[in-house]
One Martini backbone bead per residue (centre of mass of N, CA, C, O) as a GRO file, in nm:
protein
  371
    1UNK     BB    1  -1.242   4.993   5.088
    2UNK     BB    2  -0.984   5.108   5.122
    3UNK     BB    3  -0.953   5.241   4.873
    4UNK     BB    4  -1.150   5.440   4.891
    5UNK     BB    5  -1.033   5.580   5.177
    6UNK     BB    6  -0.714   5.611   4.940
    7UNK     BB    7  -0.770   5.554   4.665
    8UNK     BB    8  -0.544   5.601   4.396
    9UNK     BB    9  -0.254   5.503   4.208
   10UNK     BB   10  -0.065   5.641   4.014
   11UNK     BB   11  -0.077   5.439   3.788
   12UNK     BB   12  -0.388   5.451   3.759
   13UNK     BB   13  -0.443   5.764   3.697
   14UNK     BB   14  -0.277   5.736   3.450
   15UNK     BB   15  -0.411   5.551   3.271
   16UNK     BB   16  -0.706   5.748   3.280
   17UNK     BB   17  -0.531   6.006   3.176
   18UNK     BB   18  -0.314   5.941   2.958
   19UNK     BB   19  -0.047   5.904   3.107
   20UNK     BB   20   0.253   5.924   3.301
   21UNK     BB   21   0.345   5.871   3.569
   22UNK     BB   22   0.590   6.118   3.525
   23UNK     BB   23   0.409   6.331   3.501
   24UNK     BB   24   0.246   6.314   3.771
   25UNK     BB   25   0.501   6.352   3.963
   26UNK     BB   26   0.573   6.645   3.853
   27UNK     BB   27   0.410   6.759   3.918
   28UNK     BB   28   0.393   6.763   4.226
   29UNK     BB   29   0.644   6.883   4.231
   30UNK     BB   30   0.656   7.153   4.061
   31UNK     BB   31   0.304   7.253   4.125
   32UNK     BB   32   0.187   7.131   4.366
   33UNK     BB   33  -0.005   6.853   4.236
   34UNK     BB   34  -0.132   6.628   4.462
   35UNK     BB   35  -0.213   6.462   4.697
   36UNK     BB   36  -0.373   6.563   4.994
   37UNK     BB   37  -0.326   6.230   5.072
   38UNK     BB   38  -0.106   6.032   5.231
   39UNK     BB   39  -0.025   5.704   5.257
   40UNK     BB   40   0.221   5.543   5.400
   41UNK     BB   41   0.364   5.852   5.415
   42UNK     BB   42   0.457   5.887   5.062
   43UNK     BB   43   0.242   5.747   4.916
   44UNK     BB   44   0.030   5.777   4.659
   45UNK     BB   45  -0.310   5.898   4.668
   46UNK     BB   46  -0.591   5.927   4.491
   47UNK     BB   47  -0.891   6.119   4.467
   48UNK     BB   48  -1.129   6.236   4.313
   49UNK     BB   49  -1.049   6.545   4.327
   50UNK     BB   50  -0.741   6.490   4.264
   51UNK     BB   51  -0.860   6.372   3.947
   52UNK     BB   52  -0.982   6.680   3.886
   53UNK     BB   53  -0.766   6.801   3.850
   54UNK     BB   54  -0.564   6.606   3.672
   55UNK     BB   55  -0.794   6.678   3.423
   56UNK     BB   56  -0.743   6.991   3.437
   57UNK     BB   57  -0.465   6.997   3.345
   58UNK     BB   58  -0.473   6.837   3.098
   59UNK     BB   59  -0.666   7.047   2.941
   60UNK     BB   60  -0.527   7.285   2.946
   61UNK     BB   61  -0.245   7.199   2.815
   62UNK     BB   62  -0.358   7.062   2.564
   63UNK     BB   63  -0.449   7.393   2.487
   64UNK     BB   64  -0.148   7.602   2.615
   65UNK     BB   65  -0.142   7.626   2.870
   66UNK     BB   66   0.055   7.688   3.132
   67UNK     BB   67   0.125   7.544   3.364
   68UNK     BB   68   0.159   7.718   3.639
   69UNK     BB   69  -0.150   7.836   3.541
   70UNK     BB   70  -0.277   7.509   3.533
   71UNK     BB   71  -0.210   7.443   3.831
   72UNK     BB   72  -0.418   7.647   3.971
   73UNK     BB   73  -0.680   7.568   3.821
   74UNK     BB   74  -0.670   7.312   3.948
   75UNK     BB   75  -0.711   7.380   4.218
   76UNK     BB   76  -0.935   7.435   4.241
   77UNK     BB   77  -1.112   7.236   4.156
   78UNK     BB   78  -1.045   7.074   4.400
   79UNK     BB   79  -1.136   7.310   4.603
   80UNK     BB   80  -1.433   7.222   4.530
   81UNK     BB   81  -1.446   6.896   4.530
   82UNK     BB   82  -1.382   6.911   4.836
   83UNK     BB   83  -1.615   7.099   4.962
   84UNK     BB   84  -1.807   6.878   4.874
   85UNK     BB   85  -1.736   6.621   5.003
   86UNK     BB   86  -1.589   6.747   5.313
   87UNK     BB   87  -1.577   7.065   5.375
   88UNK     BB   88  -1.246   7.099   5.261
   89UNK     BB   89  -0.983   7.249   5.191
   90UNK     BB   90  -0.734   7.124   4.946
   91UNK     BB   91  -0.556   7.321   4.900
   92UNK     BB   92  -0.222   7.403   4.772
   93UNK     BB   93   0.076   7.530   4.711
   94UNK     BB   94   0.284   7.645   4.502
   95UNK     BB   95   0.524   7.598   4.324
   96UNK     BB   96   0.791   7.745   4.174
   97UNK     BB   97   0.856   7.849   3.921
   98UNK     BB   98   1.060   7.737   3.648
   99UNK     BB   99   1.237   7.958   3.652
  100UNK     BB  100   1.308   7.932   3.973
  101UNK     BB  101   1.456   7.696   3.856
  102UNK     BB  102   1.689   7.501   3.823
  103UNK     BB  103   1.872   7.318   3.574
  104UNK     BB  104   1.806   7.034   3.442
  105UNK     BB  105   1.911   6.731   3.398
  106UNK     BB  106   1.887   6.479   3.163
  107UNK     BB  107   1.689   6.266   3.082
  108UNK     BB  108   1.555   5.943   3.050
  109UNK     BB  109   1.302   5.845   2.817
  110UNK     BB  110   1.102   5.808   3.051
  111UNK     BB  111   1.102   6.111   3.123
  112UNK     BB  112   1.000   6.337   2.884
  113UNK     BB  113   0.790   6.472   3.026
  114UNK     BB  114   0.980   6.631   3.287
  115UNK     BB  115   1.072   6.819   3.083
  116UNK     BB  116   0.924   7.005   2.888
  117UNK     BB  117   0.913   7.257   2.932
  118UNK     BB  118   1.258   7.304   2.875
  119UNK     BB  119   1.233   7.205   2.575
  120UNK     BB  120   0.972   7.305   2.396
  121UNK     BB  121   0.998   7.603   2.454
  122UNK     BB  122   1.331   7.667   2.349
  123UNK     BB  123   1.267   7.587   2.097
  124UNK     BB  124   1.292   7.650   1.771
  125UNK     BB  125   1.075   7.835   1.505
  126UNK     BB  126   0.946   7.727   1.205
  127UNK     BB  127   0.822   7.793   0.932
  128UNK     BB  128   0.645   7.587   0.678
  129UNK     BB  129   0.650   7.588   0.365
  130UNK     BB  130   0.623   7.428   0.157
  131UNK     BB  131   0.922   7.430   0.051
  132UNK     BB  132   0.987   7.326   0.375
  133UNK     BB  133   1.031   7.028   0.504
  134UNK     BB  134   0.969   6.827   0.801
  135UNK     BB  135   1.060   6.514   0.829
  136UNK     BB  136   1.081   6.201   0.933
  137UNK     BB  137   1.440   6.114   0.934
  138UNK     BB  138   1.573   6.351   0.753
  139UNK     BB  139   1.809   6.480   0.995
  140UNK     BB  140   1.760   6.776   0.869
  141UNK     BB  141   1.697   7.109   0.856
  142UNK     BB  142   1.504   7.321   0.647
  143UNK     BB  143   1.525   7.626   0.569
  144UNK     BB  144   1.425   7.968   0.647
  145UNK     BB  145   1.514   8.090   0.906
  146UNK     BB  146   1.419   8.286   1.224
  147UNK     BB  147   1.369   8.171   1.543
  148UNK     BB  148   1.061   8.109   1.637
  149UNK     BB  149   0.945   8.092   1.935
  150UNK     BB  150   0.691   7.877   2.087
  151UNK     BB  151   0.580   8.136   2.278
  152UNK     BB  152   0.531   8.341   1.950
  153UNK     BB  153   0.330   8.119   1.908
  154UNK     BB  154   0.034   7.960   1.930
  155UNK     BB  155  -0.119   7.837   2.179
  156UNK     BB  156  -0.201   7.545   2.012
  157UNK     BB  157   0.079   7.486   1.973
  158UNK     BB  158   0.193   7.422   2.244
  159UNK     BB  159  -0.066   7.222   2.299
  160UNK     BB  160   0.052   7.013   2.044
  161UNK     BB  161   0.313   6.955   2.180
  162UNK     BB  162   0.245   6.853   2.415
  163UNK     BB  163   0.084   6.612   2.329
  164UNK     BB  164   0.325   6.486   2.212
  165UNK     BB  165   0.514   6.484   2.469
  166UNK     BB  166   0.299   6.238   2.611
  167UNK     BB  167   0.126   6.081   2.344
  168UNK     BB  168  -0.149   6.230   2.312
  169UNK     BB  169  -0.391   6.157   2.077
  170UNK     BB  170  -0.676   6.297   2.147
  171UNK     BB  171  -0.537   6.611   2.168
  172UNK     BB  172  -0.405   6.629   1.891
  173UNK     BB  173  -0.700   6.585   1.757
  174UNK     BB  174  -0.857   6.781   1.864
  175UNK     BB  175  -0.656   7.055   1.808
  176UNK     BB  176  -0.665   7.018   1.499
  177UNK     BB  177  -0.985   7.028   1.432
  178UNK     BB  178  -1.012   7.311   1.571
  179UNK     BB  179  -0.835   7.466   1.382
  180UNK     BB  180  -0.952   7.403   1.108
  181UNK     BB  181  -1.228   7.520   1.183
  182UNK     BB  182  -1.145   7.825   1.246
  183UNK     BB  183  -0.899   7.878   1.013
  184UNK     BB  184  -0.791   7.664   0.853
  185UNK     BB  185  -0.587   7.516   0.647
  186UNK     BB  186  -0.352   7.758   0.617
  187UNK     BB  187  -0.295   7.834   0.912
  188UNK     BB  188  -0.290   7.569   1.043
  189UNK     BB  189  -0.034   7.499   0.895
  190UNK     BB  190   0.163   7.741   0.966
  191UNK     BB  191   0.052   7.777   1.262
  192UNK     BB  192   0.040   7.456   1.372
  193UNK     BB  193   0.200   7.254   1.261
  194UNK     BB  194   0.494   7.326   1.132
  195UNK     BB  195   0.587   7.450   1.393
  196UNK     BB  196   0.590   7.169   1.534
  197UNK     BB  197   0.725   6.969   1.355
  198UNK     BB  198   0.986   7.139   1.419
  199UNK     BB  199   1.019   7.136   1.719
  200UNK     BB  200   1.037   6.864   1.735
  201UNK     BB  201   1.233   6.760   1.572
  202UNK     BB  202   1.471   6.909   1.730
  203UNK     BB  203   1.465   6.826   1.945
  204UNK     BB  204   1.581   6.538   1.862
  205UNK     BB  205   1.829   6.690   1.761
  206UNK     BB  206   1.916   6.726   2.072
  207UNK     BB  207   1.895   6.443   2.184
  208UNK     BB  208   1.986   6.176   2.055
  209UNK     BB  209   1.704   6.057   1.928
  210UNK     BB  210   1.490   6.066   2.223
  211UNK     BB  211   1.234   6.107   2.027
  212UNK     BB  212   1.101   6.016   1.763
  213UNK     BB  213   0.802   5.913   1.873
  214UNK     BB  214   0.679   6.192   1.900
  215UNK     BB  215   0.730   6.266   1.575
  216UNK     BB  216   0.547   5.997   1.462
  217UNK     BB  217   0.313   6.097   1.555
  218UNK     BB  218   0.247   6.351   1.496
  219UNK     BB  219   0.246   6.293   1.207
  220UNK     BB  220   0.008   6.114   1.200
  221UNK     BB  221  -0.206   6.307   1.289
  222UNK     BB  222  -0.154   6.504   1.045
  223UNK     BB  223  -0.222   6.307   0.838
  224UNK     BB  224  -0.507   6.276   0.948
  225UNK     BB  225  -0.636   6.548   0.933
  226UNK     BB  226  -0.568   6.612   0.630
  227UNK     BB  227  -0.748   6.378   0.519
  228UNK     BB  228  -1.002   6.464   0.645
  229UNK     BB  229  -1.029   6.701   0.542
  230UNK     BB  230  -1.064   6.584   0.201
  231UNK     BB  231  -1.338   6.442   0.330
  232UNK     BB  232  -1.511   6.743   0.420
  233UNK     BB  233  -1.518   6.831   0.172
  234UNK     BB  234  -1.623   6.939  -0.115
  235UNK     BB  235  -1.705   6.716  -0.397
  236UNK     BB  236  -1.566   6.777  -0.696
  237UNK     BB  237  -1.820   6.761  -1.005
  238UNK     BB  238  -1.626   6.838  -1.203
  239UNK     BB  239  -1.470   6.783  -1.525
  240UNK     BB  240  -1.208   6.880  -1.431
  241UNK     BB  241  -0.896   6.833  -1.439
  242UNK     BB  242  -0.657   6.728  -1.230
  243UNK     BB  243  -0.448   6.731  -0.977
  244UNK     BB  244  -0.093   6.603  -0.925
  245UNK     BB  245   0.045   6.452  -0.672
  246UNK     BB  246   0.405   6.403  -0.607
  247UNK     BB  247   0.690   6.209  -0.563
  248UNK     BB  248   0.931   6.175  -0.645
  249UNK     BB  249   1.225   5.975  -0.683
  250UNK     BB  250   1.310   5.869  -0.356
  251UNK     BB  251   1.061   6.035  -0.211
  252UNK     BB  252   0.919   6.038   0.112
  253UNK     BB  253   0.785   6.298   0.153
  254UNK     BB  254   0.412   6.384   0.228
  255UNK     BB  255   0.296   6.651   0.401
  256UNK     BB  256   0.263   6.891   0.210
  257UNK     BB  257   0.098   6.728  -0.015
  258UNK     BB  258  -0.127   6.672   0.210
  259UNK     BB  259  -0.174   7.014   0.224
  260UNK     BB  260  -0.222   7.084  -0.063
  261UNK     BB  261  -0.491   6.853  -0.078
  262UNK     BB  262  -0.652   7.013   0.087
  263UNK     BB  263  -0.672   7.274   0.024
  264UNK     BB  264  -0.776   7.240  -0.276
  265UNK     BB  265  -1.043   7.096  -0.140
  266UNK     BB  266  -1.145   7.374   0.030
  267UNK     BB  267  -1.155   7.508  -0.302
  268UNK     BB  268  -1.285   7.228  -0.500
  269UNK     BB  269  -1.017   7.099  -0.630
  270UNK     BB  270  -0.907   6.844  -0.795
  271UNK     BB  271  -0.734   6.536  -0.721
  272UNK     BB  272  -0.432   6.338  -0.689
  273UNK     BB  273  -0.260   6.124  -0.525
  274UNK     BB  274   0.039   5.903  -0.488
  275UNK     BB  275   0.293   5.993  -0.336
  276UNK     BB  276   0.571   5.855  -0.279
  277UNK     BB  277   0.808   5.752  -0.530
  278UNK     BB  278   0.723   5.797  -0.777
  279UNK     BB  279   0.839   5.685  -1.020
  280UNK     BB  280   0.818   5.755  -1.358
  281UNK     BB  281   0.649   5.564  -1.526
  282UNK     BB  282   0.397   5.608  -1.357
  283UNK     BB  283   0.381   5.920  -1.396
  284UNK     BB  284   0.331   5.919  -1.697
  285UNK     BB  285   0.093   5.774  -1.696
  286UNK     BB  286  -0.073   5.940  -1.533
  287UNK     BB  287  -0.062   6.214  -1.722
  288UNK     BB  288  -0.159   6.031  -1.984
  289UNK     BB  289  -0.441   5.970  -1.862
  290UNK     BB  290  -0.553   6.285  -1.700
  291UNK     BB  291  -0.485   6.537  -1.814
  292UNK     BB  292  -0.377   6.761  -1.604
  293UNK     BB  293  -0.352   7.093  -1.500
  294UNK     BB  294  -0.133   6.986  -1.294
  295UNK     BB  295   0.209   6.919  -1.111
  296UNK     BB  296   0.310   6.853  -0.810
  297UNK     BB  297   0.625   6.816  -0.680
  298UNK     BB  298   0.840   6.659  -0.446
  299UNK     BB  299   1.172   6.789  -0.327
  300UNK     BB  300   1.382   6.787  -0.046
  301UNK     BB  301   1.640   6.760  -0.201
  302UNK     BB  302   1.906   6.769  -0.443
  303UNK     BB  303   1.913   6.443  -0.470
  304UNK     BB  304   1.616   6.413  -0.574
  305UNK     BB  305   1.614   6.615  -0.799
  306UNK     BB  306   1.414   6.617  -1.095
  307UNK     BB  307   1.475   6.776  -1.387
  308UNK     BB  308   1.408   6.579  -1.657
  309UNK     BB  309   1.114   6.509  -1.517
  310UNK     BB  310   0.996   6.788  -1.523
  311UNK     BB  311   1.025   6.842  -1.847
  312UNK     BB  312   0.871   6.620  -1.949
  313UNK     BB  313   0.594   6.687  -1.778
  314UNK     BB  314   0.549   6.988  -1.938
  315UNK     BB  315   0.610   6.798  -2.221
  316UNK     BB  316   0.314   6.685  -2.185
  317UNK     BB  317   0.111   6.661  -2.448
  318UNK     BB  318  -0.300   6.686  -2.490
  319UNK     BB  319  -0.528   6.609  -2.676
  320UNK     BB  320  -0.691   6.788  -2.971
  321UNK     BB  321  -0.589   6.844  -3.240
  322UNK     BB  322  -0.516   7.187  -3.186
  323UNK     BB  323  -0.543   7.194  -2.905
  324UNK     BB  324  -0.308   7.120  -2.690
  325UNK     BB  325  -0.208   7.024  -2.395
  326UNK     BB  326   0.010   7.139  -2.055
  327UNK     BB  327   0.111   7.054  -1.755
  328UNK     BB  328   0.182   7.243  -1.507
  329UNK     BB  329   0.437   7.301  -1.279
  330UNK     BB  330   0.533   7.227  -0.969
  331UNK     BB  331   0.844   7.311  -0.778
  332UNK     BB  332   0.841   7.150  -0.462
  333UNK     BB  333   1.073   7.264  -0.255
  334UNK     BB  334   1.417   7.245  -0.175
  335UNK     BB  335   1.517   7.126  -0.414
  336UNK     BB  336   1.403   7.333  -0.624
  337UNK     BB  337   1.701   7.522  -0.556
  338UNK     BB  338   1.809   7.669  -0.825
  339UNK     BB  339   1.748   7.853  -1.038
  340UNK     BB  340   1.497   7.872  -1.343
  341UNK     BB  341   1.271   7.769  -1.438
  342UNK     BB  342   1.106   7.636  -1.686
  343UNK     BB  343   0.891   7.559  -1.869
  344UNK     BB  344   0.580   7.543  -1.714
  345UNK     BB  345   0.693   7.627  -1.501
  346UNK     BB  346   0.685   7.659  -1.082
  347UNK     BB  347   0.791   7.828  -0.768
  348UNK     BB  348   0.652   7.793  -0.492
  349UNK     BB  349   0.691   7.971  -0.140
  350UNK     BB  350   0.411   7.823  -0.072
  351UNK     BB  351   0.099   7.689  -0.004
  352UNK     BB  352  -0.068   7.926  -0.084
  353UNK     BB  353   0.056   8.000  -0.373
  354UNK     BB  354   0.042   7.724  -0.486
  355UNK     BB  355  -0.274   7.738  -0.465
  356UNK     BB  356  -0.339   8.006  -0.636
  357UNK     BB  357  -0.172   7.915  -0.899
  358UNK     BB  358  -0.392   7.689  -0.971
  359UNK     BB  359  -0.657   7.858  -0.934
  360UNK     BB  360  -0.584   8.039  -1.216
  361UNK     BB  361  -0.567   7.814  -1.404
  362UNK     BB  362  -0.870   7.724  -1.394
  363UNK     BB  363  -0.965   8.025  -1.482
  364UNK     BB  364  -0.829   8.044  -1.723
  365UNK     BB  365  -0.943   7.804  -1.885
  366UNK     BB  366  -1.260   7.902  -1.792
  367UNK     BB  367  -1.233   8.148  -1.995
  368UNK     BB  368  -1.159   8.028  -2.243
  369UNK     BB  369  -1.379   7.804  -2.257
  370UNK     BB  370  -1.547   8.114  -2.310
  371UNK     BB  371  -1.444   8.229  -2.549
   0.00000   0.00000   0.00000
């Protein structure tokens, strides 16, 4: 009875909100949306009201509201919810903008929530094309800076960053599927997906590793959206030769080529997937087994880049004699970033050009086999 009339404590609402009490106790100090009753003096007691509040809180944010304009709304939601049950508005005034609060001093692992506003919101991001992927461990970031504050890309952005920085993967999930329904494969990839990617890793290089676990769900989240679009893609039923994707060997990133074999479903064209390090031997029997019309390689740094397995697989043709045919090379990443394409090979610039180039061959071949 006591709990009914005193509320539920911090750990217990933060259990139920899927966030950790650092968080909500940060909001109290920061945004003035605490509990409208503390009990035995200072220990603070949710009311279902309050309950209701920071359930519209952890909403709006996981959507991309700035905090104190989604705490601000989140007390009306209080302030209904008390009217309804009590006849009293319980609504409190908001604490000061972050902005016009000091700068705070750099908390210990634990309390990682309580910095987001400062940390997640000031970061550089970069657009991430295929060739220039930011992946977990990989401990420092390639590709061409841009400076694009966190600020002046996409709200989803901002909202799949919090959410990651939370540790929330319901809200992760959820940003992700919204986003690739709206926009598409390449657009939330481009602008909501790599530009996180690259926020949260900057992070943690910038903080002494103490975000890694960040960056490891996020990854794990868009690698699991990536492969869902691909699973409800509509299914390649065409007996064309299929696109094959490897990471070159000794190469761990598989994040963009798990892009690009999405864009490609839904485009309708056929992949194999190989993932990680495929050895060299393992490489060429998929190749001459397969038949690809395409073969797109990943390597992330130049110390990957197999530029005589390239050459290899550019120059294995197959098929029957007097037809004989060799599959396109795409040279994703930017370990292959320097001199210019072999015969047969090219190096796209982007996710787009990636896809784009796959389908011109596909129409190419098309148009050959008709006319």
């Amino acid at each position: 009875m006591a709990t009914t009339t005193h509320g539920i404590t911090t750990g217990a609402v933060a259990r139920r909100l899927g966030v950790s009490p650092t968080t909500v106790r940060s909001w109290d100090q920061r945004y003035g949306i605490g509990p409208a009753v503390r009990g035995d003096g200072r220990h603070r007691r949710w009311s279902p009201a309050d309950v209701a509040m920071l359930e519209e809180m952890c909403r709006l944010t996981s959507s991309g509201v700035p905090p104190a304009e989604a705490a601000r709304a989140a007390q009306r939601v209080r302030a209904g919810a008390g009217s309804e049950t009590t006849g009293e508005p319980t609504a409190r005034p908001v604490a000061p903008a972050l902005s016009a609060l000091p700068a705070a001093p750099v908390e210990p692992v634990g309390q990682v929530e309580q910095v987001e506003r400062e940390r997640v919101e000031q970061v550089p991001v970069e657009p991430l094309p295929l060739p220039a992927d930011r992946s977990p461990r990989s401990g420092r970031r390639t590709g061409p800076a841009s400076g694009l504050p966190l600020g002046d890309v996409r709200q989803e952005c901002r909202g799949l960053a919090r959410a990651a920085v939370r540790l929330d993967g319901p809200s992760m999930d959820r940003i992700l599927q919204e986003v690739l329904a709206q926009h598409g494969l390449v657009t939330a990839w481009e602008e909501v997906m790599a530009p996180t990617l690259h926020a949260v890793g900057r992070k943690w290089e910038s903080s002494d590793d103490r975000y890694v676990e960040v960056e490891h769900l996020l990854s794990w989240h868009v690698s699991t959206a990536l492969r869902r679009a691909v699973v409800a893609a509509p299914s390649a039923v065409s007996p064309a030769a299929p696109v094959v994707l490897a990471c070159v060997p000794a190469e761990q990133h598989t994040l963009p080529l798990e892009a690009l074999a999405a864009g490609l479903a839904e485009q309708g064209l056929p992949t194999r997937m190989f993932g990680a390090a495929v050895p060299a031997e393992a490489l060429d029997a998929a190749v001459r087994r397969l038949g690809p019309a395409a073969v797109a390689l990943w390597s992330q740094a130049r110390s990957t880049a197999n530029h005589a397995l390239a050459r290899h697989v550019a120059g294995t043709a197959f098929g029957v004699r007097g037809a004989r045919t060799a599959p396109l090379v795409l040279l994703a990443g930017p370990g292959w970033l320097g001199g210019r394409p072999g015969p047969g090979m090219v190096r796209p610039t982007g996710l787009r050009e990636a896809i784009d180039v796959i389908a011109r061959r596909y129409e190419n071949r098309a148009a050959a086999a008709g006319g």
